[in-house]
PDB file of C-alpha atoms in Angstrom:
ATOM      1  CA  MET Z 245      -9.501  -5.969   8.542  1.00  0.00           C
ATOM      2  CA  THR Z 246     -13.052  -4.994   9.248  1.00  0.00           C
ATOM      3  CA  GLU Z 247     -15.453  -2.396   8.143  1.00  0.00           C
ATOM      4  CA  VAL Z 248     -15.849  -1.105  11.717  1.00  0.00           C
ATOM      5  CA  PRO Z 249     -15.564   2.634  11.523  1.00  0.00           C
ATOM      6  CA  ASN Z 250     -12.698   4.337  13.363  1.00  0.00           C
ATOM      7  CA  PRO Z 251     -14.419   5.886  16.384  1.00  0.00           C
ATOM      8  CA  ASN Z 252     -12.057   8.892  16.210  1.00  0.00           C
ATOM      9  CA  ILE Z 253     -13.313   9.921  12.736  1.00  0.00           C
ATOM     10  CA  ILE Z 254     -16.676  11.346  12.048  1.00  0.00           C
ATOM     11  CA  ASP Z 255     -17.203  12.033   8.482  1.00  0.00           C
ATOM     12  CA  ALA Z 256     -20.448  13.350   6.859  1.00  0.00           C
ATOM     13  CA  ASP Z 257     -20.968  14.305   3.269  1.00  0.00           C
ATOM     14  CA  THR Z 258     -20.665  18.153   3.267  1.00  0.00           C
ATOM     15  CA  LEU Z 259     -23.632  18.531   0.826  1.00  0.00           C
ATOM     16  CA  THR Z 260     -26.216  15.968   2.128  1.00  0.00           C
ATOM     17  CA  GLY Z 261     -25.077  15.522   5.698  1.00  0.00           C
ATOM     18  CA  GLU Z 262     -25.181  11.753   4.960  1.00  0.00           C
ATOM     19  CA  MET Z 263     -22.590   9.483   6.737  1.00  0.00           C
ATOM     20  CA  ARG Z 264     -20.094   7.871   4.408  1.00  0.00           C
ATOM     21  CA  PRO Z 265     -18.556   4.461   5.370  1.00  0.00           C
ATOM     22  CA  ILE Z 266     -15.094   4.516   6.659  1.00  0.00           C
ATOM     23  CA  ARG Z 267     -12.958   1.712   5.336  1.00  0.00           C
ATOM     24  CA  ARG Z 268      -9.551   0.530   6.608  1.00  0.00           C
ATOM     25  CA  MET Z 269      -6.969   0.209   3.791  1.00  0.00           C
ATOM     26  CA  VAL Z 270      -3.592  -1.125   3.212  1.00  0.00           C
ATOM     27  CA  ILE Z 271      -1.213   0.423   0.655  1.00  0.00           C
ATOM     28  CA  ALA Z 272       2.201  -1.048  -0.319  1.00  0.00           C
ATOM     29  CA  LEU Z 273       4.900   1.277  -1.441  1.00  0.00           C
ATOM     30  CA  GLY Z 274       7.993   0.434  -3.468  1.00  0.00           C
ATOM     31  CA  SER Z 275      10.852   2.148  -5.135  1.00  0.00           C
ATOM     32  CA  ASN Z 276      13.978   0.937  -6.973  1.00  0.00           C
ATOM     33  CA  LEU Z 277      14.963   3.935  -9.143  1.00  0.00           C
ATOM     34  CA  GLY Z 278      16.226   7.515  -8.204  1.00  0.00           C
ATOM     35  CA  GLU Z 279      16.148   8.645  -4.617  1.00  0.00           C
ATOM     36  CA  ARG Z 280      14.351   5.512  -3.352  1.00  0.00           C
ATOM     37  CA  PHE Z 281      13.733   6.664   0.270  1.00  0.00           C
ATOM     38  CA  GLY Z 282      12.685  10.174  -0.800  1.00  0.00           C
ATOM     39  CA  ASN Z 283      10.183   8.697  -3.219  1.00  0.00           C
ATOM     40  CA  LEU Z 284       8.653   6.618  -0.371  1.00  0.00           C
ATOM     41  CA  GLN Z 285       8.527   9.514   2.039  1.00  0.00           C
ATOM     42  CA  GLY Z 286       6.867  11.670  -0.818  1.00  0.00           C
ATOM     43  CA  ALA Z 287       4.321   8.977  -1.255  1.00  0.00           C
ATOM     44  CA  VAL Z 288       3.490   8.762   2.493  1.00  0.00           C
ATOM     45  CA  SER Z 289       3.259  12.556   2.562  1.00  0.00           C
ATOM     46  CA  SER Z 290       1.011  12.633  -0.483  1.00  0.00           C
ATOM     47  CA  LEU Z 291      -1.289  10.050   0.941  1.00  0.00           C
ATOM     48  CA  ALA Z 292      -1.415  11.857   4.283  1.00  0.00           C
ATOM     49  CA  ASP Z 293      -2.342  15.146   2.399  1.00  0.00           C
ATOM     50  CA  THR Z 294      -5.213  13.429   0.520  1.00  0.00           C
ATOM     51  CA  PRO Z 295      -8.572  14.640   1.570  1.00  0.00           C
ATOM     52  CA  ASP Z 296     -10.775  11.881   3.218  1.00  0.00           C
ATOM     53  CA  VAL Z 297      -7.671   9.734   3.812  1.00  0.00           C
ATOM     54  CA  TRP Z 298      -6.326   9.397   7.380  1.00  0.00           C
ATOM     55  CA  VAL Z 299      -2.890   7.776   7.558  1.00  0.00           C
ATOM     56  CA  THR Z 300      -2.834   5.755  10.889  1.00  0.00           C
ATOM     57  CA  GLY Z 301       0.413   3.895  10.536  1.00  0.00           C
ATOM     58  CA  VAL Z 302       3.568   3.506   8.433  1.00  0.00           C
ATOM     59  CA  SER Z 303       5.715   0.373   8.646  1.00  0.00           C
ATOM     60  CA  PRO Z 304       9.491   0.219   8.965  1.00  0.00           C
ATOM     61  CA  VAL Z 305      11.387   0.322   5.660  1.00  0.00           C
ATOM     62  CA  TYR Z 306      12.609  -2.953   4.106  1.00  0.00           C
ATOM     63  CA  GLU Z 307      15.059  -3.523   1.211  1.00  0.00           C
ATOM     64  CA  SER Z 308      14.151  -6.448  -1.078  1.00  0.00           C
ATOM     65  CA  GLU Z 309      15.573  -8.099  -4.035  1.00  0.00           C
ATOM     66  CA  PRO Z 310      13.482  -7.441  -7.225  1.00  0.00           C
ATOM     67  CA  VAL Z 311      10.778 -10.067  -7.942  1.00  0.00           C
ATOM     68  CA  GLY Z 312      10.049 -10.828 -11.537  1.00  0.00           C
ATOM     69  CA  CYS Z 313      11.911  -7.793 -12.765  1.00  0.00           C
ATOM     70  CA  PRO Z 314      14.239  -7.675 -15.811  1.00  0.00           C
ATOM     71  CA  GLU Z 315      17.870  -8.652 -15.279  1.00  0.00           C
ATOM     72  CA  GLY Z 316      20.027  -5.881 -13.753  1.00  0.00           C
ATOM     73  CA  ALA Z 317      17.117  -4.291 -11.884  1.00  0.00           C
ATOM     74  CA  GLY Z 318      18.213  -2.859  -8.501  1.00  0.00           C
ATOM     75  CA  PRO Z 319      16.821  -3.626  -5.093  1.00  0.00           C
ATOM     76  CA  PHE Z 320      13.701  -2.104  -3.835  1.00  0.00           C
ATOM     77  CA  LEU Z 321      12.955  -0.121  -0.734  1.00  0.00           C
ATOM     78  CA  ASN Z 322       9.454  -1.117   0.475  1.00  0.00           C
ATOM     79  CA  ALA Z 323       6.970   0.027   3.157  1.00  0.00           C
ATOM     80  CA  VAL Z 324       3.249  -0.354   3.987  1.00  0.00           C
ATOM     81  CA  VAL Z 325       0.805   2.334   4.889  1.00  0.00           C
ATOM     82  CA  LEU Z 326      -2.380   1.694   6.921  1.00  0.00           C
ATOM     83  CA  ALA Z 327      -5.066   4.343   6.629  1.00  0.00           C
ATOM     84  CA  ASP Z 328      -8.821   4.924   7.026  1.00  0.00           C
ATOM     85  CA  THR Z 329     -10.794   6.371   4.173  1.00  0.00           C
ATOM     86  CA  THR Z 330     -14.232   7.423   2.972  1.00  0.00           C
ATOM     87  CA  LEU Z 331     -13.068   7.379  -0.758  1.00  0.00           C
ATOM     88  CA  SER Z 332     -14.220   4.760  -3.084  1.00  0.00           C
ATOM     89  CA  ALA Z 333     -11.781   2.154  -4.220  1.00  0.00           C
ATOM     90  CA  SER Z 334     -11.823   3.668  -7.703  1.00  0.00           C
ATOM     91  CA  ARG Z 335     -11.032   7.205  -6.338  1.00  0.00           C
ATOM     92  CA  LEU Z 336      -8.244   5.760  -4.339  1.00  0.00           C
ATOM     93  CA  MET Z 337      -6.771   4.023  -7.377  1.00  0.00           C
ATOM     94  CA  ASP Z 338      -6.841   7.287  -9.277  1.00  0.00           C
ATOM     95  CA  ARG Z 339      -4.974   8.884  -6.359  1.00  0.00           C
ATOM     96  CA  ALA Z 340      -2.314   6.109  -6.281  1.00  0.00           C
ATOM     97  CA  LEU Z 341      -1.639   6.602  -9.981  1.00  0.00           C
ATOM     98  CA  ALA Z 342      -1.450  10.398  -9.709  1.00  0.00           C
ATOM     99  CA  ILE Z 343       1.104  10.009  -6.818  1.00  0.00           C
ATOM    100  CA  GLU Z 344       3.141   7.704  -8.943  1.00  0.00           C
ATOM    101  CA  ASP Z 345       3.000  10.161 -11.881  1.00  0.00           C
ATOM    102  CA  ALA Z 346       4.092  12.949  -9.504  1.00  0.00           C
ATOM    103  CA  PHE Z 347       7.259  10.987  -8.758  1.00  0.00           C
ATOM    104  CA  ASP Z 348       7.975  10.481 -12.461  1.00  0.00           C
ATOM    105  CA  ARG Z 349       6.857   6.800 -12.764  1.00  0.00           C
ATOM    106  CA  MET Z 350       7.606   5.700 -16.209  1.00  0.00           C
ATOM    107  CA  ARG Z 351       5.250   3.104 -17.582  1.00  0.00           C
ATOM    108  CA  SER Z 352       6.552   0.745 -20.212  1.00  0.00           C
ATOM    109  CA  ASP Z 353       5.442  -2.544 -21.948  1.00  0.00           C
ATOM    110  CA  GLU Z 354       8.146  -4.420 -20.089  1.00  0.00           C
ATOM    111  CA  ARG Z 355       6.609  -6.273 -17.123  1.00  0.00           C
ATOM    112  CA  ASN Z 356       7.966  -5.227 -13.755  1.00  0.00           C
ATOM    113  CA  ALA Z 357      10.317  -2.671 -15.193  1.00  0.00           C
ATOM    114  CA  PRO Z 358      12.379  -0.656 -12.648  1.00  0.00           C
ATOM    115  CA  ARG Z 359      10.382   2.350 -11.262  1.00  0.00           C
ATOM    116  CA  THR Z 360      10.679   5.320  -9.170  1.00  0.00           C
ATOM    117  CA  LEU Z 361       7.499   4.512  -7.249  1.00  0.00           C
ATOM    118  CA  ASP Z 362       4.931   1.930  -6.911  1.00  0.00           C
ATOM    119  CA  VAL Z 363       1.684   2.698  -4.941  1.00  0.00           C
ATOM    120  CA  ASP Z 364      -0.353  -0.544  -4.738  1.00  0.00           C
ATOM    121  CA  LEU Z 365      -3.770  -0.900  -3.073  1.00  0.00           C
ATOM    122  CA  ILE Z 366      -3.597  -4.096  -1.167  1.00  0.00           C
ATOM    123  CA  VAL Z 367      -6.997  -4.103   0.521  1.00  0.00           C
ATOM    124  CA  VAL Z 368      -9.682  -1.502   0.788  1.00  0.00           C
ATOM    125  CA  GLY Z 369     -12.030  -2.616   3.527  1.00  0.00           C
ATOM    126  CA  ASP Z 370     -14.002  -5.721   2.206  1.00  0.00           C
ATOM    127  CA  ARG Z 371     -14.152  -4.350  -1.393  1.00  0.00           C
ATOM    128  CA  ARG Z 372     -13.559  -6.749  -4.122  1.00  0.00           C
ATOM    129  CA  SER Z 373     -12.804  -5.870  -7.844  1.00  0.00           C
ATOM    130  CA  GLU Z 374     -11.598  -7.971 -10.767  1.00  0.00           C
ATOM    131  CA  LYS Z 375     -11.492  -5.041 -13.305  1.00  0.00           C
ATOM    132  CA  PRO Z 376      -8.092  -4.885 -15.169  1.00  0.00           C
ATOM    133  CA  SER Z 377      -7.683  -1.356 -13.805  1.00  0.00           C
ATOM    134  CA  LEU Z 378      -8.415  -2.303 -10.196  1.00  0.00           C
ATOM    135  CA  GLN Z 379      -7.990  -5.667  -8.636  1.00  0.00           C
ATOM    136  CA  LEU Z 380      -8.844  -5.991  -4.975  1.00  0.00           C
ATOM    137  CA  PRO Z 381      -7.711  -7.609  -2.905  1.00  0.00           C
ATOM    138  CA  HIS Z 382      -4.291  -7.319  -4.683  1.00  0.00           C
ATOM    139  CA  PRO Z 383      -3.941 -10.619  -6.552  1.00  0.00           C
ATOM    140  CA  ARG Z 384      -0.212 -11.240  -5.713  1.00  0.00           C
ATOM    141  CA  ALA Z 385       0.372  -9.476  -2.453  1.00  0.00           C
ATOM    142  CA  HIS Z 386      -0.178 -12.530  -0.400  1.00  0.00           C
ATOM    143  CA  GLU Z 387       2.867 -14.111  -2.023  1.00  0.00           C
ATOM    144  CA  ARG Z 388       5.125 -11.207  -1.329  1.00  0.00           C
ATOM    145  CA  ALA Z 389       7.223 -10.869   1.763  1.00  0.00           C
ATOM    146  CA  PHE Z 390       7.973  -7.245   1.000  1.00  0.00           C
ATOM    147  CA  VAL Z 391       4.202  -6.582   1.619  1.00  0.00           C
ATOM    148  CA  LEU Z 392       3.357  -9.015   4.322  1.00  0.00           C
ATOM    149  CA  GLN Z 393       6.422  -8.483   6.699  1.00  0.00           C
ATOM    150  CA  PRO Z 394       5.821  -4.601   6.915  1.00  0.00           C
ATOM    151  CA  TRP Z 395       2.078  -5.219   7.212  1.00  0.00           C
ATOM    152  CA  LEU Z 396       2.606  -7.665  10.016  1.00  0.00           C
ATOM    153  CA  ASP Z 397       4.991  -5.195  11.773  1.00  0.00           C
ATOM    154  CA  LEU Z 398       2.044  -2.760  11.897  1.00  0.00           C
ATOM    155  CA  GLU Z 399      -0.782  -5.247  12.731  1.00  0.00           C
ATOM    156  CA  PRO Z 400       0.369  -8.523  14.277  1.00  0.00           C
ATOM    157  CA  ASP Z 401      -3.135  -9.928  14.050  1.00  0.00           C
ATOM    158  CA  ALA Z 402      -3.750  -8.742  10.438  1.00  0.00           C
ATOM    159  CA  GLN Z 403      -6.091 -10.669   8.162  1.00  0.00           C
ATOM    160  CA  PHE Z 404      -5.737 -10.673   4.460  1.00  0.00           C
ATOM    161  CA  LEU Z 405      -9.099 -10.566   2.852  1.00  0.00           C
ATOM    162  CA  ASP Z 406     -10.033 -14.093   1.392  1.00  0.00           C
ATOM    163  CA  ARG Z 407      -6.465 -15.371   2.241  1.00  0.00           C
ATOM    164  CA  GLY Z 408      -6.204 -15.553   6.112  1.00  0.00           C
ATOM    165  CA  PRO Z 409      -3.793 -14.487   8.743  1.00  0.00           C
ATOM    166  CA  VAL Z 410      -0.916 -12.420   7.442  1.00  0.00           C
ATOM    167  CA  ALA Z 411       1.435 -14.136   9.795  1.00  0.00           C
ATOM    168  CA  GLU Z 412       0.633 -17.574   8.286  1.00  0.00           C
ATOM    169  CA  LEU Z 413       0.911 -16.202   4.759  1.00  0.00           C
ATOM    170  CA  LEU Z 414       4.432 -14.829   5.564  1.00  0.00           C
ATOM    171  CA  SER Z 415       5.368 -18.030   7.173  1.00  0.00           C
ATOM    172  CA  ALA Z 416       4.536 -19.847   3.975  1.00  0.00           C
ATOM    173  CA  VAL Z 417       6.315 -17.337   1.901  1.00  0.00           C
ATOM    174  CA  GLY Z 418       9.447 -16.848   3.931  1.00  0.00           C
ATOM    175  CA  THR Z 419      11.565 -13.689   4.234  1.00  0.00           C
ATOM    176  CA  ASP Z 420      14.652 -14.634   2.089  1.00  0.00           C
ATOM    177  CA  GLY Z 421      15.951 -11.518   0.308  1.00  0.00           C
ATOM    178  CA  LEU Z 422      14.205  -9.155   2.731  1.00  0.00           C
ATOM    179  CA  LYS Z 423      16.276  -6.825   4.955  1.00  0.00           C
ATOM    180  CA  LEU Z 424      15.073  -4.408   7.563  1.00  0.00           C
ATOM    181  CA  ARG Z 425      16.561  -0.931   7.017  1.00  0.00           C
ATOM    182  CA  ASP Z 426      16.201   0.561  10.494  1.00  0.00           C
ATOM    183  CA  ASP Z 427      18.392   3.454   9.536  1.00  0.00           C
ATOM    184  CA  LEU Z 428      15.430   4.658   7.388  1.00  0.00           C
ATOM    185  CA  VAL Z 429      12.199   5.871   9.124  1.00  0.00           C
ATOM    186  CA  LEU Z 430       9.268   7.256   7.308  1.00  0.00           C
ATOM    187  CA  GLU Z 431       7.220  10.086   8.914  1.00  0.00           C
ATOM    188  CA  PHE Z 432       3.478  10.677   8.417  1.00  0.00           C
ATOM    189  CA  GLU Z 433       2.382  13.383  10.816  1.00  0.00           C
TER     190      GLU Z 433
END
C-alpha cells in the first residue's frame, strides 16, 4: 500500500482548485444475518456510489466461522474491497457506519453480536489513528484469515501497514474455517 496517486484519477477541489491526495484503502465486509450475500452486494454498490471513492477491485466471497461471537452465531460471508479515495479517514468511517445503518445493522452491548453488515476500514493509505471511534490500521485484521485471504486474492504483493506482507500474515494465521464461495460473485461496476 502506498500513497502514490492513481494515474487514472485526477481530483481537484471544486471550490479552490487544489489537488487532494488520493489514498488507497482496503475495506472488509462481513454479514451473518439476513440475506448475507445481498447485504455484501449492497455494501459494494454503496461504496461505489460514494462521491470521491473509486472502487478498483472486489475479492471473491468467502464463508467463515464466527470469531469471538456469542454461541449459536451463524457463519459469515466475507469479502474485501479495494478503492482509491480523496476522503479523509473520518469521513470514510462516517460513510461505513451509514452503510451499515442502511442495511439495518443493530448495535448491542454484546461484543461481536450477529449482524446484517460489517463495514470495516482496514487501512487508508498510511493513515494511523488510535481514537476509540477510528482505529487505523485496523487493530485485529492482521489476525483474521477472512480479511487477509480475500485481500491477498486481490493483491498478491499486498503489505499490511506496520505489520508486513499479507501473505506472511496469512501463513501465520492459517485458513482453517475459511471456505471460498465461488458460486457468489460481487459486482462493482
